Each structure stands twice: as structure tokens, then as C-alpha cells.
Coordinates of C-alpha atoms in Angstrom, one line a residue:
X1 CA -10.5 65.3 -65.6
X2 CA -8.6 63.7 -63.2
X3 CA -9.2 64.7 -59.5
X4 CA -5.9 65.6 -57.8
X5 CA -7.0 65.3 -54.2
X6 CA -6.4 61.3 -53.2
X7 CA -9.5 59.1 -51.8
X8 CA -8.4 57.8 -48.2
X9 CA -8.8 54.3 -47.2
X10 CA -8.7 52.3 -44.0
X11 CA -7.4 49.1 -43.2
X12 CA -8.8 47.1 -40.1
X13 CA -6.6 44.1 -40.5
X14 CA -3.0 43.4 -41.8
X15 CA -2.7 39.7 -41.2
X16 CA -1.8 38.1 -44.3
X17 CA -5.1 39.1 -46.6
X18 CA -4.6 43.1 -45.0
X19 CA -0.8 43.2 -45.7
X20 CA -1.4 42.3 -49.2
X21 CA -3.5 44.8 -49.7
X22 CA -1.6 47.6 -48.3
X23 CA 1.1 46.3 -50.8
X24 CA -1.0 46.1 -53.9
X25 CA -2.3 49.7 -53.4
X26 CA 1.2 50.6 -52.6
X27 CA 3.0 48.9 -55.7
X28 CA 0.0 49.4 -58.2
X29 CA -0.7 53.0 -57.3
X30 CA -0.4 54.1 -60.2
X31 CA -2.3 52.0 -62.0
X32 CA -4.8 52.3 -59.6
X33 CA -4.9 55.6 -60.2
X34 CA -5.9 55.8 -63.5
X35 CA -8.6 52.8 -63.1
X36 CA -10.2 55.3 -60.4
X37 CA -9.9 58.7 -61.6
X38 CA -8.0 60.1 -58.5
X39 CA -4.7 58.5 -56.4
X40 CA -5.9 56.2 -53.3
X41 CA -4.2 56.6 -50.0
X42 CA -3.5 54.6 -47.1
X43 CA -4.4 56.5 -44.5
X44 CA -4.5 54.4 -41.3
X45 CA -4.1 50.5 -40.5
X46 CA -5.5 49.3 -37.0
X47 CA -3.8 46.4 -35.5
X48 CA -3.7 43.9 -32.6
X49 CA -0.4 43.7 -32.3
X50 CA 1.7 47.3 -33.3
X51 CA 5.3 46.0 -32.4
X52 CA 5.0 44.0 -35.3
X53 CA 6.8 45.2 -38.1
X54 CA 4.6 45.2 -41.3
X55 CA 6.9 46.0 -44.1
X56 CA 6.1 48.8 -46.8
X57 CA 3.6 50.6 -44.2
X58 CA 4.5 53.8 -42.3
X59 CA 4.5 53.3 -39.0
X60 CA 2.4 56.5 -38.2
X61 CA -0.3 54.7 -40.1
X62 CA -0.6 51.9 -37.6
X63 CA -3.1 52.0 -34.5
X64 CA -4.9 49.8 -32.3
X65 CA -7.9 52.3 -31.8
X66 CA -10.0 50.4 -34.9
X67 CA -13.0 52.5 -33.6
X68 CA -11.1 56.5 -33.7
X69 CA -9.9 55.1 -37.6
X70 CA -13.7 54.9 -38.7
X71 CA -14.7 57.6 -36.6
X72 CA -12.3 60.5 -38.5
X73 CA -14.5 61.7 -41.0
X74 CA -12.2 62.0 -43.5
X75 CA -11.6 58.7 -44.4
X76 CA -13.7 57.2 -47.9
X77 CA -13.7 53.7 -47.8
X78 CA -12.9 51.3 -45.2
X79 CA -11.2 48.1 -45.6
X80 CA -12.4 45.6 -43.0
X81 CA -10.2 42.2 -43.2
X82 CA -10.1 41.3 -39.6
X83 CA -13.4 38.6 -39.7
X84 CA -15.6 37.3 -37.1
X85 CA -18.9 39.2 -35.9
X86 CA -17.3 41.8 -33.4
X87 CA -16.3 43.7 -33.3
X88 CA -16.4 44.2 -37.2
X89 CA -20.3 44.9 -37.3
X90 CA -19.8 47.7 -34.8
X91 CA -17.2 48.8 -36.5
X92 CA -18.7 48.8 -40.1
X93 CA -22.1 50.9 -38.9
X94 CA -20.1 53.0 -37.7
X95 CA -17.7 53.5 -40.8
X96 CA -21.3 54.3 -42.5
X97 CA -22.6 56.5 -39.9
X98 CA -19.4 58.5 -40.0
X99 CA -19.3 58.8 -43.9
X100 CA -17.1 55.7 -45.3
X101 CA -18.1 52.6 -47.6
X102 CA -17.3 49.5 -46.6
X103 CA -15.4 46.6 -48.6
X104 CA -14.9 43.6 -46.8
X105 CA -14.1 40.1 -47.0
X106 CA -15.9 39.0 -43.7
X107 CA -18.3 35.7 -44.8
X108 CA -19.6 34.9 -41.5
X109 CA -20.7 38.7 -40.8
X110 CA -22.1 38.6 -44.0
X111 CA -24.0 35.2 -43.7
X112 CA -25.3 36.5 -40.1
X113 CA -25.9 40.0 -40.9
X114 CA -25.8 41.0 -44.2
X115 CA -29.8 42.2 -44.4
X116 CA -29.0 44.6 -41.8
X117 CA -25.5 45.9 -42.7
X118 CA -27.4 46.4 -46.1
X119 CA -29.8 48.6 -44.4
X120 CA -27.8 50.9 -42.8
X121 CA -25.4 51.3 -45.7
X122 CA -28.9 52.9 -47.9
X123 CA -29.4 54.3 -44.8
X124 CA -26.6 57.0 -44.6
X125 CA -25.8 56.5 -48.5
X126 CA -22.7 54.4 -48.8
X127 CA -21.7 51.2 -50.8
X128 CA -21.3 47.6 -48.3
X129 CA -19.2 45.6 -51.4
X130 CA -17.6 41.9 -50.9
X131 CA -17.0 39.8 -53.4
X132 CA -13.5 38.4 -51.3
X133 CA -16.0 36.8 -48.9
X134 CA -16.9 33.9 -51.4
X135 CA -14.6 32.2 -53.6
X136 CA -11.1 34.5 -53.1
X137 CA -10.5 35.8 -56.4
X138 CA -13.2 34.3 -58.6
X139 CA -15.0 36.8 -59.7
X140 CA -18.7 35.3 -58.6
X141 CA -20.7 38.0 -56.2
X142 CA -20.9 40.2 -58.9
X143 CA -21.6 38.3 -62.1
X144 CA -24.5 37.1 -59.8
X145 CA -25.3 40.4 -59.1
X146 CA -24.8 42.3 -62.0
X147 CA -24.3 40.3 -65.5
X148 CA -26.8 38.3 -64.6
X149 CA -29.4 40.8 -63.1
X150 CA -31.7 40.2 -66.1
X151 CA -31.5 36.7 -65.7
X152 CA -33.6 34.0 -63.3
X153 CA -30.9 31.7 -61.9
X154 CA -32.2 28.3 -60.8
X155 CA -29.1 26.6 -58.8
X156 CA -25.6 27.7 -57.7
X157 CA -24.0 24.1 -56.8
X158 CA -20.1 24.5 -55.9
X159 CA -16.9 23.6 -54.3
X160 CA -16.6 27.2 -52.2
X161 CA -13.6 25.7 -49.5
X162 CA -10.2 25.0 -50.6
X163 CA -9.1 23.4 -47.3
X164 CA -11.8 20.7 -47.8
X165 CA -11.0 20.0 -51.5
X166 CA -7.6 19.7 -51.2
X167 CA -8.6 16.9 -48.6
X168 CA -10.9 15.0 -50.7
X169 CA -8.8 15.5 -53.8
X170 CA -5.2 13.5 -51.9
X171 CA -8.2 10.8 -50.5
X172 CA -9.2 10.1 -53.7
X173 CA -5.9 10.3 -56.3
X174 CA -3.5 8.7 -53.1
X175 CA -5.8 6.3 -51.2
X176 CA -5.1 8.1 -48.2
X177 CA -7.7 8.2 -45.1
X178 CA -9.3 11.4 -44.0
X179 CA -6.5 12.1 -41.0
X180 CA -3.6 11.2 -43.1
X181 CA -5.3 13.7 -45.8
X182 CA -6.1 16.3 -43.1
X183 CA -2.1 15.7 -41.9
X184 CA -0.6 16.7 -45.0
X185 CA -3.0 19.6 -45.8
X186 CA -2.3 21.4 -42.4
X187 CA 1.7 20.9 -43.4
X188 CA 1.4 22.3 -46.4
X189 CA -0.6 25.0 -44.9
X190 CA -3.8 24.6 -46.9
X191 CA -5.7 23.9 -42.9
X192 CA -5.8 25.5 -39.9
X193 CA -4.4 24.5 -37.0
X194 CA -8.4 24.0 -35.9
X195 CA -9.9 22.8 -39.2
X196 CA -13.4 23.0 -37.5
X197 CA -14.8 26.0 -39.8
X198 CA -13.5 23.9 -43.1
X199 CA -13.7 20.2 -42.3
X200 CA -17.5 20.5 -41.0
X201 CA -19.0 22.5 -43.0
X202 CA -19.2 26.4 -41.4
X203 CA -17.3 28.0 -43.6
X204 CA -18.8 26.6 -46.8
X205 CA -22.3 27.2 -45.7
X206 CA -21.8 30.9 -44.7
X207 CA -20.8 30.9 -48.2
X208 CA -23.6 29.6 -49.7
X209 CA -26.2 31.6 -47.8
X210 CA -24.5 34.5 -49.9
X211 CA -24.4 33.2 -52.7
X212 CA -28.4 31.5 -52.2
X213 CA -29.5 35.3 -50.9
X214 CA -27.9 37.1 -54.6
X215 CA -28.7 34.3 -56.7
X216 CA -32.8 34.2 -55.6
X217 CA -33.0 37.8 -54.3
X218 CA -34.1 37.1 -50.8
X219 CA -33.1 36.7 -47.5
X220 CA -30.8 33.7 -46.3
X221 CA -29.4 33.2 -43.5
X222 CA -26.6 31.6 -41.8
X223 CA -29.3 29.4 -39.8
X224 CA -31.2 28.6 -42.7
X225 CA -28.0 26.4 -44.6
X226 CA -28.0 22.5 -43.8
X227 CA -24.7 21.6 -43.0
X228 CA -23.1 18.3 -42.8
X229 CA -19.2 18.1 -42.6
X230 CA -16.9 15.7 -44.2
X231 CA -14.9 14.2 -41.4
X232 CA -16.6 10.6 -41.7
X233 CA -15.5 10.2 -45.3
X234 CA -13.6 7.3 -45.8
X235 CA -11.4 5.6 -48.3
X236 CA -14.3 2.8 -49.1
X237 CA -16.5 5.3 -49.8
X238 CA -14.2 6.6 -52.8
X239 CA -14.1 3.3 -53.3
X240 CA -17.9 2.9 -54.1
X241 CA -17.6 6.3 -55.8
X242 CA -15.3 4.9 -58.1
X243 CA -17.2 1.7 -59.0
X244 CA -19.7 4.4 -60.1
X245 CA -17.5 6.4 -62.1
X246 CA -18.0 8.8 -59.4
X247 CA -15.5 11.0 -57.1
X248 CA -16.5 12.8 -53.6
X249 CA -17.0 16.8 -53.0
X250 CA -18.0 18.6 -50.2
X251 CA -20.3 20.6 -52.3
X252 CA -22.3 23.9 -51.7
X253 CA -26.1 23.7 -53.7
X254 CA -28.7 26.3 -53.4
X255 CA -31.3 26.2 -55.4
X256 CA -34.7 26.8 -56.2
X257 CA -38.1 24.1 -55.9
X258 CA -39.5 22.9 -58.7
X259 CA -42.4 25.5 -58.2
X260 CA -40.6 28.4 -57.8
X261 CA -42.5 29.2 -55.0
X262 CA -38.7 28.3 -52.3
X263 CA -35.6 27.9 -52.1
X264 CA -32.2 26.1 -50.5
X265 CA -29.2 26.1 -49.0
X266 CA -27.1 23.1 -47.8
X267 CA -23.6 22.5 -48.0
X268 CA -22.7 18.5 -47.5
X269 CA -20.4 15.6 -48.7
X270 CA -21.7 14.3 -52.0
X271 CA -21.1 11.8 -55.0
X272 CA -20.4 13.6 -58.7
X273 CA -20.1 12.0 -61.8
X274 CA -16.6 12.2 -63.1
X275 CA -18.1 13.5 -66.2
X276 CA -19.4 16.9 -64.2
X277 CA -16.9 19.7 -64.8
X278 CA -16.5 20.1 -60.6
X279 CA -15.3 16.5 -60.4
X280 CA -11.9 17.6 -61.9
X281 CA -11.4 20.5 -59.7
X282 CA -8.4 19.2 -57.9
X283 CA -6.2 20.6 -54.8
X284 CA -7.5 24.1 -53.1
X285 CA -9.0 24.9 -55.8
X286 CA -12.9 25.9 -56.0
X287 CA -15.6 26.3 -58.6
X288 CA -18.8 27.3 -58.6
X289 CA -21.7 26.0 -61.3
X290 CA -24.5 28.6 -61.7
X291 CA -27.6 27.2 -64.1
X292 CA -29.7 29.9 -65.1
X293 CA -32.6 30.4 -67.9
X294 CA -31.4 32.4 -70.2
X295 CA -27.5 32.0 -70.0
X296 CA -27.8 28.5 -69.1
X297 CA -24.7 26.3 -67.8
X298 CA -21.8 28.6 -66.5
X299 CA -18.7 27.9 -64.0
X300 CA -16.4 30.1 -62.5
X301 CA -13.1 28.5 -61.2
X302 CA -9.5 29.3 -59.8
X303 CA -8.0 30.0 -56.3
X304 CA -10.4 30.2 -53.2
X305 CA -8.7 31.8 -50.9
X306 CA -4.6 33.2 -49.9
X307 CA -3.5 36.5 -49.3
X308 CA -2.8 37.1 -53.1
X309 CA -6.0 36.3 -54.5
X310 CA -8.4 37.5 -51.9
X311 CA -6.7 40.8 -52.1
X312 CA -7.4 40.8 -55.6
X313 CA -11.0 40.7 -54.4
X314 CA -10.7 43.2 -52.0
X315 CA -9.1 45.3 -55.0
X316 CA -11.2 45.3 -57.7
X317 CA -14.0 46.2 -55.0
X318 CA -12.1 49.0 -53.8
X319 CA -12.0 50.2 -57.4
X320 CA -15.4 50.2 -58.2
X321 CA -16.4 51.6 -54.3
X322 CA -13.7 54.8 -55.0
X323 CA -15.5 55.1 -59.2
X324 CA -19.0 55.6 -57.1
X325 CA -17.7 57.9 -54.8
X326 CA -16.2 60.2 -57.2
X327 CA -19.4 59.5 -59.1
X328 CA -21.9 60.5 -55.9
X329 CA -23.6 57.4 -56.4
X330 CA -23.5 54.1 -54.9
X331 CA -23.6 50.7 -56.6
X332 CA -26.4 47.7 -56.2
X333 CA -26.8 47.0 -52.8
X334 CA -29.5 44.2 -51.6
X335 CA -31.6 43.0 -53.5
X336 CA -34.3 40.6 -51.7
X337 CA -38.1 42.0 -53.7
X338 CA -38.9 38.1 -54.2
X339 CA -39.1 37.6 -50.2
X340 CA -38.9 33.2 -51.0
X341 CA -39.2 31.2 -47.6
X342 CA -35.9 28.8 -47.3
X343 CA -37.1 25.4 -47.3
X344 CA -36.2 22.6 -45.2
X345 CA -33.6 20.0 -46.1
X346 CA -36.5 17.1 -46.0
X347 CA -38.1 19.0 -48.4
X348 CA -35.1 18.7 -50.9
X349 CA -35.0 16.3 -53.9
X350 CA -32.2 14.2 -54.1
X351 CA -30.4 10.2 -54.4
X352 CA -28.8 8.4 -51.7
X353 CA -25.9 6.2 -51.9
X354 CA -26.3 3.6 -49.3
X355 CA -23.8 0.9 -47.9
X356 CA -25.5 -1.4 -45.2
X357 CA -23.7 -4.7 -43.8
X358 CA -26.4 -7.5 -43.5
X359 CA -26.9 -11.1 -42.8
X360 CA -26.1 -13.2 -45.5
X361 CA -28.6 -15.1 -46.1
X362 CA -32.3 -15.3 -48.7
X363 CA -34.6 -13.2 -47.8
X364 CA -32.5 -9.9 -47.0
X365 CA -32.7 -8.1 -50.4
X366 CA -36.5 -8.3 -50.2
X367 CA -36.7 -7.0 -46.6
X368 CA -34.5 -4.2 -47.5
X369 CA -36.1 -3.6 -50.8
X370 CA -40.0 -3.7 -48.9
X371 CA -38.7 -0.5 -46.8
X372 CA -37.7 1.4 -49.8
X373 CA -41.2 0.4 -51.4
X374 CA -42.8 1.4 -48.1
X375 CA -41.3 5.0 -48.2
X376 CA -42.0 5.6 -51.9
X377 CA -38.4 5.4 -52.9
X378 CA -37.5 3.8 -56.0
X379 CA -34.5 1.9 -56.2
X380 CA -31.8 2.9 -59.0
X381 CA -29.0 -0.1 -58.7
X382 CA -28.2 -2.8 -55.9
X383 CA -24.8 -4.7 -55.8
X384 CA -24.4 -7.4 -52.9
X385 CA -21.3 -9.2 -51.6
X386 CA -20.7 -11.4 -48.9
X387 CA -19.2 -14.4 -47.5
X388 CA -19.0 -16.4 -44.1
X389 CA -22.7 -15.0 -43.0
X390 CA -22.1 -11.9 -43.8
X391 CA -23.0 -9.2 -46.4
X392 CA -22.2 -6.1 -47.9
X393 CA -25.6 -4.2 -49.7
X394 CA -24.9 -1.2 -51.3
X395 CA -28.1 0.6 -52.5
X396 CA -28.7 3.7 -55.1
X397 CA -32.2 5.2 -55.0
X398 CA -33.6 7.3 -57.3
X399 CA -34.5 11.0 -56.6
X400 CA -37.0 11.4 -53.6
X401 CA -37.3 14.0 -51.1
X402 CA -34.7 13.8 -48.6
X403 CA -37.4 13.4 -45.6
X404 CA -38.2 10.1 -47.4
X405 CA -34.4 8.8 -47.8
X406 CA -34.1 9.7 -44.3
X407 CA -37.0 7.8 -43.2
X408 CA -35.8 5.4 -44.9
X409 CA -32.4 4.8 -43.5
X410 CA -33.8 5.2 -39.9
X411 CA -36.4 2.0 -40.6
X412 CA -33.4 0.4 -42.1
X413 CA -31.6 0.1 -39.1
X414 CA -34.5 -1.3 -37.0
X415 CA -34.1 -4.5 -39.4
X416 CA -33.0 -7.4 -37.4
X417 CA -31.1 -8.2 -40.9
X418 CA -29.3 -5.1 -41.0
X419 CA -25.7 -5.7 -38.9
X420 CA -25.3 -1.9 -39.4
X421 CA -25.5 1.1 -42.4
X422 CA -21.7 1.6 -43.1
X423 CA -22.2 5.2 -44.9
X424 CA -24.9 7.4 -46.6
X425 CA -24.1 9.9 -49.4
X426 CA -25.8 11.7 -51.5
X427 CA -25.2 11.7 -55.4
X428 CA -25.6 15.1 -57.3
X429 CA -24.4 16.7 -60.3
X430 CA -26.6 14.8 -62.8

């Protein structure tokens, strides 16, 4: 039987994520509707700014007091969409303590927090669902989560930041360099004013300590993700990347050692084989490549972020948030029974791409090769070019834990042969 009496929902937020929301639920009530089992209302929307007209929402709805809205008591699911760490962790325990669930789209309170927003939400009863936060509207979180509950998943390794890809995709189909890249993708609007968060890294790896924490059931955080940004990418190293029949990501990998017994998170430029399916994700798009035992290879793929499909996210949350609270239930919350310590980024297995400029001259190779063998690296390929005294040596190793590359690379440079290393990379995807 359908329940007459509508579910009432908050909205902290309606910048350009929040507005789309408000207009889905507005436009789609209907539909909504009958996916839910009872008519969803708007029933507040707190603001920074309420002179600014925000069209298709009552005006009576609007407030700046974010902390009465989640106070009421009559609201049943709160929408939070306004990011950062505070004031929306205040404001979410205190949605839960005053009887609301919690959707949200908020990766970097997530990443920080999410173990103890988890908490409280068991705590007083009440669902903490965000699948916007990774991935826009790829459905990801809860296929992790969910479909593959039953499964053991061994590595999530993805392109989770549209800005970035978009980047590296015009570097490598145009030739352009990294600031001529960065240039168009903040006119086209696919980068921020301050592309910080995207182009070193922060966003990406807040994403992939939430996707690392649902994949292997225990606790990441924020802290625990190496992170290496992309802004010293250049057009030679495309270049090399091509010679390999390689192209360039700025990839998120977490996954679990070879025992089992760890896991981790890093997020980091990298060579992929033009043969791997993320090599032909092109523009702002993102996919994500989950291996796991039983279902083996999967990829998810389509828009990353954008008021349209994030919303979507926040949506088909909102549904399945309003089903359990007509239900009296609550969905899977956190799920960290395995308790895995998050291993270093030395302790990771993995190949370097290495580009030194050297003296031209006999005797170089063998110096250079002696440090690999002295560091238990095996070398995969050389190539060597050079003219007029001096020399371009581009080595690829083998896998070896990444302690041992780095070591590596920092006896490297103490060679009085070695002019300089030109660029490092690591190759993944095979």
C-alpha cells in the first residue's frame, strides 16, 4: 500500500550538485514516488548566500541556519552537498542524533572520517549512504558493497578524477605541455580556478581510501594513501610512453599483498599499456577496474563528476535511504571485520620507467646497470642515445618493491656519470 504522508528531505547545499537535486526530486516526483512507496518532499534548503535566486525552489524553503534544518525532528533524510570537514561532520551527527539519515557526496569527510560517522549512524539507527563521493554517477560504492559482498576483491586500480584525465588525455592525443593542457581544461570548465585538489593528487586519493576501506573491509584513511600529483608530466614522457605502446594516467590502485595479510592505497602518475581497457578512457571521463576471485576482471565507466550526474548519485541513494525508512531498517553500513594494517608505499611491488641523461662515453651502461644489480632490481629493457658527450639512458626494470626502485634512483644520482634523472614513472596495468 502506498503511504500517503510524504518523507521530508533536507538539502545543505544548492550550488550546482544541490540545485540539481532539488530539480530532479522536483521534476521526477512522481516517479520517485512510486520507486519509494510514499511522495518525497523538499522541506528545507540551507544556503550561504539566500539573495540568490535558486529557480524551481520556494523561497520559504531556503535558510542559512544549516544547524535548526537538522535539528527539526521531522525531517527523514538529509542531503549534505556542501563538502569540506566543517562544518558538515557537525552537522551530519547531528542529523543522526536528531532522527535523519544522511546521504552525501562529501569524499574528503568521508576519507577523514568515515569510521566514526559510521559509528554514530548504528549508534542512533540511521543509514550514512554515498555513492556520489567516488566516481559521480558510476554506480561503484555499492557493487563494492553489495553485489560483490560474497566476493574477495584483490585490487581496485582506476582513473577516479576527471579534471586530471582530461589533462593527460589533450597532452597525449595534441602534444600539448602540462600548462597549455591545464589552460584549456580550466576554459572549458573541467578545472578549478585552484586545480590543487585535482592536479596533485588530493582528490583522487580521498577517493581511493574509500574505495581501499569497502573493497578490503577495513579501515583507510585519508593519511594512509600515497599521493604523488601529476604536474611534472611532460610531453617527452608521452613520448617514451609511446615508444612503449604505452599512454600516461594519473591512476588510483589499492590493493591487497601477495599474502593477504595488508593492503594499499596510492594514487600517482603511471605508464598503461594501450592494450589495458583504462588507457582509452579519454576526456573527463573515469573508470574504475576491480579484480576479484570469483567475478574476476570488471570496469565501471562513464562521467565522474557534474551537477547532472552526481545528482544521479545522490538520487538513487536517496531512494534506497527513503525504501529503509519506510521499511524500519537500515542498509549495510561499515564493514571493517578483517581489521588489515595499510602498508607502506616501499613495501609495494611495482616497475619503474627511468630516463637519466649521462656522459657519453664506455663504461656508463655498466655503472648504471652495477646499481640496479646492487639493489636487486632486474632490468626489463635499456635504449641509449647520445651525441656530442652526451647521453640519453632510459631504463625499464622489472617488478621490485618500490623501497628498492627508490633506492635505486637515489644511488643513481650520486654517479659522477649521471648528468641528471630526467623523469621516473611507474608502469602498471600489466
Amino acid at each position: 500500500m502506498m503511504r500517503t504522508r510524504p518523507l521530508k528531505v533536507a538539502l545543505l547545499g544548492c550550488g550546482v550538485v544541490g540545485s540539481e537535486v532539488a530539480r530532479i526530486m522536483t521534476t521526477h516526483a512522481d516517479d520517485l514516488t512510486a520507486r519509494i512507496g510514499a511522495p518525497v518532499e523538499l522541506a528545507g534548503v540551507a544556503v550561504r548566500r539566500p539573495s540568490k535566486v535558486r529557480e524551481g525552489i520556494e523561497p520559504e524553503l531556503i535558510t542559512t541556519d544549516a544547524t535548526a534544518l537538522v535539528k527539526r525532528g521531522d525531517i527523514d533524510v538529509i542531503v549534505e552537498v556542501i563538502g569540506g570537514i566543517e562544518p558538515a561532520r557537525t552537522l551530519i551527527t547531528t542529523a543522526f542524533e536528531h532522527g535523519a539519515s544522511v546521504v552525501s557526496a562529501n569524499k574528503a569527510l568521508i576519507a577523514q572520517d568515515g569510521a566514526a560517522l559510521h559509528e554514530a549512524a548504528v549508534e542512533h539507527g540511521r543509514d550514512l549512504y554515498y555513492e556520489a563521493a567516488v566516481a559521480g554517477a558510476i554506480p561503484l560504492i555499492r557493487p563494492l558493497r553489495e553485489s560483490l559482498a560474497g566476493d574477495k576483491v584483490n585490487r581496485v586500480l582506476g582513473i577516479v578524477n576527471g579534471t586530471t584525465n582530461f589533462i593527460l588525455d589533450a597532452m597525449d592525443t595534441t602534444g600539448a605541455g602540462y600548462q597549455e593542457a591545464l589552460d584549456e581544461a580550466t576554459a572549458l570548465g573541467y578545472a578549478e580556478a585552484d586545480p590543487t585538489a585535482d592536479v596533485e593528487g588530493f582528490d583522487a586519493a580521498a577517493k581511493a581510501a574509500i574505495l581501499a576501506g569497502i573493497a578490503f573491509h577495513t579501515r583507510v584513511r585519508l593519511d594512509d594513501v600515497y599521493r604523488e600529483g601529476m604536474t611534472e608530466v611532460t610531453a617527452a614522457d608521452f613520448a617514451s610512453a609511446k615508444r612503449m605502446g604505452c599512454t600516461i594516467k594519473l591512476l588510483a590502485i589499492c590493493e591487497r599483498a601477495a599474502d593477504g595479510e595488508s593492503v594499499t592505497a596510492r594514487v600517482h602518475p603511471a605508464m598503461i599499456p594501450l592494450s589495458h581497457p583504462l588507457a582509452s578512457v579519454r576526456e573527463a571521463y573515469n573508470a574504475v577496474f576491480v579484480e576479484a576471485e570469483a567475478a574476476g576482471q570488471l570496469m565501471f565507466y562513464g562521467p565522474g563528476a557534474g551537477g547532472s550526474p552526481t545528482a544521479s548519485a545522490v538520487l538513487g541513494d536517496l531512494v534506497a535511504v527513503c525504501r529503509n525508512k519506510l521499511a524500519e531498517t537500515t542498509g549495510p553500513g561499515d564493514s571493517a571485520y578483517t581489521q588489515l594494517p595499510v602498508g607502506s608505499m616501499g613495501e609495494v611491488v611495482t616497475r619503474y620507467h627511468i630516463s637519466l641523461d649521462v656522459a657519453d662515453k664506455p663504461g656508463v651502461l655498466a655503472q648504471v646497470a652495477t646499481v640496479f644489480a646492487e639493489h636487486g632490481v632486474s632490468i626489463d629493457t635499456v635504449r641509449q642515445t647520445g651525441k656530442d658527450g652526451e647521453a640519453s639512458l632510459v631504463v625499464v626494470t622489472h617488478r621490485a618493491p618500490d623501497a628498492a626502485l627508490t633506492g635505486t634512483v637515489d644511488a643513481l644520482r650520486r654517479l659522477d656519470t649521471v648528468r641528471g634523472v630526467a623523469s621516473i614513472m611507474r608502469v602498471e596495468g600489466e
